[in-house]
Short mmCIF file of C-alpha atoms in Angstrom, two decimals:
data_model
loop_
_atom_site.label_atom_id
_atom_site.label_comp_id
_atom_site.label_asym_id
_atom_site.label_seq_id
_atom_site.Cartn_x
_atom_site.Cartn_y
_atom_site.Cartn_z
CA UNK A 186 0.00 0.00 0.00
CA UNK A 187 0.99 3.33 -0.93
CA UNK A 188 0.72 5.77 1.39
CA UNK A 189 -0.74 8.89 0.35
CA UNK A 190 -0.93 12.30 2.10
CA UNK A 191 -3.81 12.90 4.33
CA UNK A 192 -7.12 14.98 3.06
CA UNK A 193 -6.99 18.39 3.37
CA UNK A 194 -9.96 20.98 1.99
CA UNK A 195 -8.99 24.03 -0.95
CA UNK A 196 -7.04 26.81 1.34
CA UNK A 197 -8.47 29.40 -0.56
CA UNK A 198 -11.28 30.19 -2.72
CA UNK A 199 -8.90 30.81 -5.35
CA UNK A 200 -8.03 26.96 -5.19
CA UNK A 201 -11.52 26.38 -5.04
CA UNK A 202 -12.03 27.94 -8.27
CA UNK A 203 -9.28 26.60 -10.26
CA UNK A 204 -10.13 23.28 -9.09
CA UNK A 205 -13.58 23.12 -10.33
CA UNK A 206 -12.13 25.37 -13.02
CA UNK A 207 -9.94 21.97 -13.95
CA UNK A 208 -13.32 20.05 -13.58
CA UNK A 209 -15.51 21.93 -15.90
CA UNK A 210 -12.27 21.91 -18.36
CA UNK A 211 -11.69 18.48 -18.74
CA UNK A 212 -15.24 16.74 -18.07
CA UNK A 213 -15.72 15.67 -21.95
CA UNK A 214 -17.95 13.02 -21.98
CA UNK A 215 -19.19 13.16 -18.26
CA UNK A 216 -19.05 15.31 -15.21
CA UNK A 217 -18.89 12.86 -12.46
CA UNK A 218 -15.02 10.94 -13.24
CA UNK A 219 -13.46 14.41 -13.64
CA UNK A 220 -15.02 15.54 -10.47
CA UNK A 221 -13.77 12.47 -8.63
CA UNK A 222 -10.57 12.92 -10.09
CA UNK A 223 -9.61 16.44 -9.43
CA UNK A 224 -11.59 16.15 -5.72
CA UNK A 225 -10.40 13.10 -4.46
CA UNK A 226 -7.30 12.04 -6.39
CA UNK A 227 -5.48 15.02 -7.60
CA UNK A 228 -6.37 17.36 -5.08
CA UNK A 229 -7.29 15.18 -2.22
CA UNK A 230 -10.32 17.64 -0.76
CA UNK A 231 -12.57 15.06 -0.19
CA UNK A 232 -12.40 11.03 0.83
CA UNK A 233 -13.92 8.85 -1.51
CA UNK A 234 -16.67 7.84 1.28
CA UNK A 235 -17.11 11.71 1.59
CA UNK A 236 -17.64 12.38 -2.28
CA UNK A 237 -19.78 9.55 -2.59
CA UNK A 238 -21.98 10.95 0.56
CA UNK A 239 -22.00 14.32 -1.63
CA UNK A 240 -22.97 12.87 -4.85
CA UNK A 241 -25.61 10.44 -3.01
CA UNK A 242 -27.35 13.87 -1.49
CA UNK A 243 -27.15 15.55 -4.92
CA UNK A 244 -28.93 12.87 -6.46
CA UNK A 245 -31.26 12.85 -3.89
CA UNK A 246 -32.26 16.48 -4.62
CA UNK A 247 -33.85 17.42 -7.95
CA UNK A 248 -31.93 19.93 -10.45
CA UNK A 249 -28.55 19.22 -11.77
CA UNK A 250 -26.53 16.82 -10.21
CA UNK A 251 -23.32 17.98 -10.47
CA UNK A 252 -24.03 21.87 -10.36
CA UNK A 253 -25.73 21.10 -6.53
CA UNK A 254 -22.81 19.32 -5.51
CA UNK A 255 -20.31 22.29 -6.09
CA UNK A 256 -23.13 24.61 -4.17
CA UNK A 257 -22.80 22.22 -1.33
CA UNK A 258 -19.32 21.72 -1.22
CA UNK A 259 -18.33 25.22 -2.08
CA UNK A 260 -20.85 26.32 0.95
CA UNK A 261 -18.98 23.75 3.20
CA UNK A 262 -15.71 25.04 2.75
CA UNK A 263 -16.45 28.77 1.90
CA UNK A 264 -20.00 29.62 2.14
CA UNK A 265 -22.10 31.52 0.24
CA UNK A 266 -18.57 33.03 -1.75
CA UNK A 267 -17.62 29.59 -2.02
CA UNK A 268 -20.83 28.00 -3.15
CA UNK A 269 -20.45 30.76 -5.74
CA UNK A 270 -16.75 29.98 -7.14
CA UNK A 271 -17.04 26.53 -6.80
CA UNK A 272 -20.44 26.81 -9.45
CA UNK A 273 -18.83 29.54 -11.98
CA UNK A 274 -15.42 27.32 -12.19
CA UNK A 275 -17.62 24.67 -12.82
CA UNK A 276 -19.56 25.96 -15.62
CA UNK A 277 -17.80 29.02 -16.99
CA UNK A 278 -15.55 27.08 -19.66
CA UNK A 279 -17.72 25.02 -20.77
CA UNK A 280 -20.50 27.04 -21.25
CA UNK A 281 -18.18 28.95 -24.04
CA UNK A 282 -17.48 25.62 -25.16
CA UNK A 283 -20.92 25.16 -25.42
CA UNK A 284 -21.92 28.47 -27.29
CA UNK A 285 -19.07 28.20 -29.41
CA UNK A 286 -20.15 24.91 -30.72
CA UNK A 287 -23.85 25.90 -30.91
CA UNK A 288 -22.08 29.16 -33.12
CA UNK A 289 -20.65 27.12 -35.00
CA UNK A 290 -23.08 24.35 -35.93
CA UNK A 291 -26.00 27.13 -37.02
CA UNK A 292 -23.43 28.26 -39.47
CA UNK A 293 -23.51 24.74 -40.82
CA UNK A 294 -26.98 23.23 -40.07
CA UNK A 295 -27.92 23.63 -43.61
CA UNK A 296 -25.41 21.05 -44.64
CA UNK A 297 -27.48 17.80 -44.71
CA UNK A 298 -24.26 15.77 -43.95
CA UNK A 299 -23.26 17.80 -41.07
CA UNK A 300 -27.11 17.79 -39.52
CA UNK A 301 -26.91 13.70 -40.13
CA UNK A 302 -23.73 13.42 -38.01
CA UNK A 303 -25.30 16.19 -35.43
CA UNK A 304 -28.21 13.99 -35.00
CA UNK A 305 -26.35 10.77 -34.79
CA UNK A 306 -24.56 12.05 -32.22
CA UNK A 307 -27.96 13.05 -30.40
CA UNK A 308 -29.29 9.67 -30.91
CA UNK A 309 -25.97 8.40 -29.15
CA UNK A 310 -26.45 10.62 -26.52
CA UNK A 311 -30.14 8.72 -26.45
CA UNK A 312 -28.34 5.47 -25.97
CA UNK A 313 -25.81 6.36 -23.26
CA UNK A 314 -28.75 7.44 -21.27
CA UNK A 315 -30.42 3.83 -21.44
CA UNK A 316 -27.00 2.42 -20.44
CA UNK A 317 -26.76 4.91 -17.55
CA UNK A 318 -30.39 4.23 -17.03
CA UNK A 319 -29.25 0.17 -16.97
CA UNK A 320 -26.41 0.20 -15.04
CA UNK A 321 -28.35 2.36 -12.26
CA UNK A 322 -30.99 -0.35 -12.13
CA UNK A 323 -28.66 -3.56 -12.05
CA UNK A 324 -29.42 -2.71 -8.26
CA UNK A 325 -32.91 -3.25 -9.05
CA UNK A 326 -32.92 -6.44 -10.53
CA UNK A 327 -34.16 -8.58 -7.70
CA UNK A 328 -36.94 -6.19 -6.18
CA UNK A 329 -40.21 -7.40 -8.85
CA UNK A 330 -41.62 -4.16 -7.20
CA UNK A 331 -38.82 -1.83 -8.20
CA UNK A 332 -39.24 -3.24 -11.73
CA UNK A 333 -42.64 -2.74 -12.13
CA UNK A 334 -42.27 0.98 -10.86
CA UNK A 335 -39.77 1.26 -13.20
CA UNK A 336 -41.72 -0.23 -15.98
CA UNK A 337 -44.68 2.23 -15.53
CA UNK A 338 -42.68 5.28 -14.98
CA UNK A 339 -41.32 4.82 -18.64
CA UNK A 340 -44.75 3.93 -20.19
CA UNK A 341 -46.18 6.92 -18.65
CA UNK A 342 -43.49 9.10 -19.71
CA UNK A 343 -41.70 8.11 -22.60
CA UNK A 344 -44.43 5.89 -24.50
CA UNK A 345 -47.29 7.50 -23.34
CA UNK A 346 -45.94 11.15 -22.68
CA UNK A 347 -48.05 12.17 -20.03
CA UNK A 348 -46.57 15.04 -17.99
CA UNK A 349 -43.62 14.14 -15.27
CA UNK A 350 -45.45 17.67 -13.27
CA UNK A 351 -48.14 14.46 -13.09
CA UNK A 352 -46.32 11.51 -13.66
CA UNK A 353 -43.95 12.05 -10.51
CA UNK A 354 -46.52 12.91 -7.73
CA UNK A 355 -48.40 9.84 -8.23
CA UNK A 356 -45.13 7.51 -8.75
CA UNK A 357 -43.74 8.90 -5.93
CA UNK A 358 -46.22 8.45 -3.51
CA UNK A 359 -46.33 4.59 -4.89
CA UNK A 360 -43.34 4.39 -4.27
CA UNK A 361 -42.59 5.85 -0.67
CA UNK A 362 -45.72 3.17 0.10
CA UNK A 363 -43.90 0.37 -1.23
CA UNK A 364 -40.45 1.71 0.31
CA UNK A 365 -41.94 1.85 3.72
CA UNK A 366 -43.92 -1.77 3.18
CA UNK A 367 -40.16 -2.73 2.59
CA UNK A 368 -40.85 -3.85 -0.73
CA UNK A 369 -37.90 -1.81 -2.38
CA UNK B 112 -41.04 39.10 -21.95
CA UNK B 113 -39.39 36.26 -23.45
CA UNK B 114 -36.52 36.11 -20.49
CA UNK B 115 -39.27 35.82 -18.42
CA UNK B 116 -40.90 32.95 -19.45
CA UNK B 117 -37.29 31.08 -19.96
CA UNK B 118 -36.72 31.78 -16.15
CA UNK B 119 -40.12 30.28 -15.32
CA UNK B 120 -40.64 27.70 -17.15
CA UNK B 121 -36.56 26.38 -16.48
CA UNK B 122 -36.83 26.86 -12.86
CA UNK B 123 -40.16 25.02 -12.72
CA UNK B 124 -38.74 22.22 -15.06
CA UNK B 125 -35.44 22.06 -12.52
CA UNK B 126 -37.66 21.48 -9.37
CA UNK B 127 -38.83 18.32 -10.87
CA UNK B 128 -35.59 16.99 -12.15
CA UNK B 129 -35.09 14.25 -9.44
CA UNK B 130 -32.38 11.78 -10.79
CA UNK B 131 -30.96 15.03 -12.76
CA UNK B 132 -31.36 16.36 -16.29
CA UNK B 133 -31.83 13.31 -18.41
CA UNK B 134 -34.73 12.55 -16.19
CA UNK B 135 -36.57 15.47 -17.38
CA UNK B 136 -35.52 15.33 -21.28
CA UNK B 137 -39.14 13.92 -22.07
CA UNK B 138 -40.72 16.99 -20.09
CA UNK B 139 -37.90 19.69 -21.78
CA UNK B 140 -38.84 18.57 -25.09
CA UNK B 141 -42.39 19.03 -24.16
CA UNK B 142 -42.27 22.02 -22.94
CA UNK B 143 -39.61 24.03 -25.53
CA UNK B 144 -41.23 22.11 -28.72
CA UNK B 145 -45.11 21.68 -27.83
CA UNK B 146 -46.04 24.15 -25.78
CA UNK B 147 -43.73 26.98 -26.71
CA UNK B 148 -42.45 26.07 -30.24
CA UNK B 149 -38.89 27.31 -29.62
CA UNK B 150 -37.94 24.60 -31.67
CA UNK B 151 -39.06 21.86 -33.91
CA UNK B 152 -38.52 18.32 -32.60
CA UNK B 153 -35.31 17.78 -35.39
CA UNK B 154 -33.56 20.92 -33.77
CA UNK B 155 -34.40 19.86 -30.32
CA UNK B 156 -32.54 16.40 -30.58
CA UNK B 157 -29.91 18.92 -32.40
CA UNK B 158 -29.35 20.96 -29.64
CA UNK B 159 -28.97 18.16 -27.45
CA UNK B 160 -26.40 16.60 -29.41
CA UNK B 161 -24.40 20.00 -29.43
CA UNK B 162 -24.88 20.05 -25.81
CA UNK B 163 -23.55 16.06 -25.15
CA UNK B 164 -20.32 16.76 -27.42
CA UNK B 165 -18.91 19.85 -25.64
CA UNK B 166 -17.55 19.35 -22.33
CA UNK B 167 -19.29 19.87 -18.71
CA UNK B 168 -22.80 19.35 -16.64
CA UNK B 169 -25.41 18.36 -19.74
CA UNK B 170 -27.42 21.10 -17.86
CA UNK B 171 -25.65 23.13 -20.66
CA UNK B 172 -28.51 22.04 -23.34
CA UNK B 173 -30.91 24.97 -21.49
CA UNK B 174 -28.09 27.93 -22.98
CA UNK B 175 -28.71 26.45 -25.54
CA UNK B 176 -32.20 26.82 -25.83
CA UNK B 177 -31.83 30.24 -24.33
CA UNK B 178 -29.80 31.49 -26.75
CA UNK B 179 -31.68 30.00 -29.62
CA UNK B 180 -34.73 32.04 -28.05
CA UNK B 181 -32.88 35.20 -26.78
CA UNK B 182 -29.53 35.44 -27.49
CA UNK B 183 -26.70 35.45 -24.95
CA UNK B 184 -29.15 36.75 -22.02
CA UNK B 185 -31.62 34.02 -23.20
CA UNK B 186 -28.27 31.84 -22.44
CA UNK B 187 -27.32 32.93 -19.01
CA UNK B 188 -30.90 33.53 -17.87
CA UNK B 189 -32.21 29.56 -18.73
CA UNK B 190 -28.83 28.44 -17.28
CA UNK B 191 -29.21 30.20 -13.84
CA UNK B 192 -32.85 29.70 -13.73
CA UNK B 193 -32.58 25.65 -14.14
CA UNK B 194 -29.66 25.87 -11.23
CA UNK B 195 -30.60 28.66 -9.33
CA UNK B 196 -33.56 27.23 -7.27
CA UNK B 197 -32.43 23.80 -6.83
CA UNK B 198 -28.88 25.47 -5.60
CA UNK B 199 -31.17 27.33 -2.63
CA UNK B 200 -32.57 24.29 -2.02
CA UNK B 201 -29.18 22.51 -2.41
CA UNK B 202 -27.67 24.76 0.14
CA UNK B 203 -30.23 23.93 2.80
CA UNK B 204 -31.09 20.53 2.92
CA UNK B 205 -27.09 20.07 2.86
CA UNK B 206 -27.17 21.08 6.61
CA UNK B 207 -30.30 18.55 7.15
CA UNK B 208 -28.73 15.63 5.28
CA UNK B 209 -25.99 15.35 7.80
CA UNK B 210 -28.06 15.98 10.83
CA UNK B 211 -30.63 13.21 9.39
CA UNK B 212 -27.81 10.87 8.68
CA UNK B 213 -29.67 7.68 10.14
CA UNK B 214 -33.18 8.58 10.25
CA UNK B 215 -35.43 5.45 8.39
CA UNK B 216 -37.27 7.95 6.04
CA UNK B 217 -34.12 9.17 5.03
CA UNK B 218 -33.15 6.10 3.54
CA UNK B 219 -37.33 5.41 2.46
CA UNK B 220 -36.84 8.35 0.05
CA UNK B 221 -33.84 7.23 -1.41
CA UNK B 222 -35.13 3.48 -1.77
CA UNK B 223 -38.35 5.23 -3.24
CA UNK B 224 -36.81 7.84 -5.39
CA UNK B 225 -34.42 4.86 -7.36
CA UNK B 226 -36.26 3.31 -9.40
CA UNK B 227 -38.61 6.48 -10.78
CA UNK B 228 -35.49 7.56 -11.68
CA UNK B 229 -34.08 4.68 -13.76
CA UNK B 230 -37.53 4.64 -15.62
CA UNK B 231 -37.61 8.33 -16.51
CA UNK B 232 -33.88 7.88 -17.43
CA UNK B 233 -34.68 4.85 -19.89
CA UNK B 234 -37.97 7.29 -21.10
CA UNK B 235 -35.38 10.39 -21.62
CA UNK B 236 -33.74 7.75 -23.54
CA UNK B 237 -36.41 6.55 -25.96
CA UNK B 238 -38.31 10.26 -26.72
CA UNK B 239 -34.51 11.40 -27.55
CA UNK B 240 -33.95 8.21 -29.91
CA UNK B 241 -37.25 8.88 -31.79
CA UNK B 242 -36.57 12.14 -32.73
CA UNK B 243 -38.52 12.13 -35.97
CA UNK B 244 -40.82 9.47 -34.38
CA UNK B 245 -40.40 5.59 -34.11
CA UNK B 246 -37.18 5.28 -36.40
CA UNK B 247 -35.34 1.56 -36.99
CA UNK B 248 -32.25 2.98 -37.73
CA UNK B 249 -32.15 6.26 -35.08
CA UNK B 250 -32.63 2.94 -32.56
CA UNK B 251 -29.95 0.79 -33.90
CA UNK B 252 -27.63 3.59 -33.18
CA UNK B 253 -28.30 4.10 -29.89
CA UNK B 254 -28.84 0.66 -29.12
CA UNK B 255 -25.58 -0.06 -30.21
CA UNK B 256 -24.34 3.10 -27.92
CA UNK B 257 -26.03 1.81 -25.24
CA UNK B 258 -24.22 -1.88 -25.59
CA UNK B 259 -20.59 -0.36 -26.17
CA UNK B 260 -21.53 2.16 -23.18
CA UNK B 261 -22.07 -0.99 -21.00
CA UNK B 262 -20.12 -3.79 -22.29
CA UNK B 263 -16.95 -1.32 -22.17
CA UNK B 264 -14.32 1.23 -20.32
CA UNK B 265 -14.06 4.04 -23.35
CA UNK B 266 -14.69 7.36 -22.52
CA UNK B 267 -18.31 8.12 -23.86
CA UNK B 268 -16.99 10.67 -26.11
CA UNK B 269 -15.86 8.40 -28.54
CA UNK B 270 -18.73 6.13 -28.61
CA UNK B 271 -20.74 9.92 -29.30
CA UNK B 272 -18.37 10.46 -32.60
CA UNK B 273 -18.71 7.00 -33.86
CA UNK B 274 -22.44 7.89 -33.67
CA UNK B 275 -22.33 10.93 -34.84
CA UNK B 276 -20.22 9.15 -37.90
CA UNK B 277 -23.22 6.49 -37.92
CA UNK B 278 -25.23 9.07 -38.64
CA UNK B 279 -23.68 10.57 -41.39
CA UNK B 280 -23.91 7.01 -43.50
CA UNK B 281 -27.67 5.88 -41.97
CA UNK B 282 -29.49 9.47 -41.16
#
């Protein structure tokens, strides 16, 4: 065993910023291994238990995942200043990167070749979420309850498109029955 | 006011994004295609796509939207009204979480909030791989992304460009 250095937290907010700065930078194709990287192995803020406590509570809340967890680590370390760099390092490069490419493609959306590969890459995008969405319920597998919640939740919504403002209410309630039955 | 009506209806769509933004692609498409025609359903799986192949949080797809609708401020004001409220909310239940570390409904809302997630995931999924409605070959493709997502290590990234390149031959 190696022995590394002990955790410490940013010592500034400038550190702070730079870190999630590093974050936003380098997340291509997915937030959530950068942010483990920079946090727990580069820059050793955070134990892996502790980032996975983090994530877990940002999933737990509604809104974007990653963008709560900088709020609540920024506020842990810094407060409201830090909740503040710790979300602008995290987005501010890659919303340019974002704008740029969103510049650039309506320059070339006309192009029939370049909206094909646009779109395939959207329909990609479609398929990484149903292998997110698998891999998530792997855990699932054995609870015929879970399943079936999961089975409706998608008819609902993505067959049947009825609203999620609807859709969720109703699931959810379900679902905290069958949770506190011990069915889940 | 357009800005306006970006704020509201991005903050209101944010408040029900439990599991995160691609639980609530079904409901975004709804509500920037259907009920306020910002964009047709082809641009709409476009600016997705823009959004997945840049880097960072794929919150990012809302600028876009905003600035399709309003410019830069259309931009900024659909990206901090899909964080900001969830951030105040974000901020306070941090201090509860830990306090309510071992309390049974704590963990009765996580067991209950898993799998609504995974299906609204797997229904963000499907809307977003009918784009132009049920499609063989927009499902191969992200079938096939979905199999070389599980069955291997790569970075996602390059499974999006061989799509993208799938595209170019099948779309």
């Amino acid at each position: 065993m190696q022995e590394n250095p002990p955790v410490s937290p940013p010592r500034n907010l400038f550190e702070l910023f730079t870190g999630f700065l590093s974050i936003g930078a380098r997340s291509f194709g997915g937030v959530m291994p950068w942010a483990h990287r920079v946090m727990v192995e580069e820059r050793r803020w955070l134990t892996p238990a502790d980032f996975t406590e983090t994530i877990g509570l940002c999933q737990f809340l509604p809104g974007p995942n990653i963008g709560n967890s900088s709020i609540v680590l920024g506020k842990r370390w810094f407060g409201v200043r830090g909740a503040l760099a710790a979300f602008l390092g995290l987005m501010v490069l890659p919303f340019i990167w974002v704008m740029a490419l969103g510049v650039l493609y309506a320059d070339y959306s006309f192009n029939p070749t370049v909206r094909a590969f646009v779109t395939g890459i959207g329909v990609t995008g479609a398929g990484l979420f149903i292998g997110t969405a698998v891999k998530l319920g792997r855990e699932l597998v054995r609870k015929p309850v879970a399943l079936a919640l999961v089975a409706v939740c998608f008819a609902a919504v993505g067959v049947g498109r009825i609203s999620m403002y609807f859709v969720l209410p109703v699931m959810f309630a379900v679902s905290l029955f069958a949770a506190r039955r011990n069915w889940l | 006011m357009i800005l306006l009506e970006l704020a509201m209806w991005f903050a209101l769509l944010s408040l029900i994004a439990f599991g995160g933004m691609p639980a609530v692609m079904p409901e975004m498409q709804r509500l920037v295609v259907d009920v306020n025609g910002w964009a047709t359903p082809a641009e709409f799986i476009q600016l997705f796509a823009v959004g997945q192949a840049a880097p960072g949080p794929n919150v990012l797809i809302v600028s876009l939207i905003g600035w399709k609708v309003a410019g830069l401020a259309g931009a900024l004001v659909a990206l901090f009204a899909v964080c900001g409220p969830t951030a105040v909310l974000a901020w306070w239940v941090s201090g509860l979480w830990e306090r309510f570390k071992d309390a049974p409904w704590r963990h009765a809302i996580g067991r209950a909030i898993a799998p609504l997630v995974v299906g609204l995931i797997l229904a963000s999924g499907f809307v977003l791989a009918s784009p132009a409605g049920p499609d063989w070959r927009t499902w191969l493709i992200a079938g096939a992304a979905a199999a070389a997502f599980l069955a291997t290590r790569v970075n996602p990234l390059w499974i999006l460009a061989a799509g993208g390149a799938a595209g170019t031959f099948m779309l």
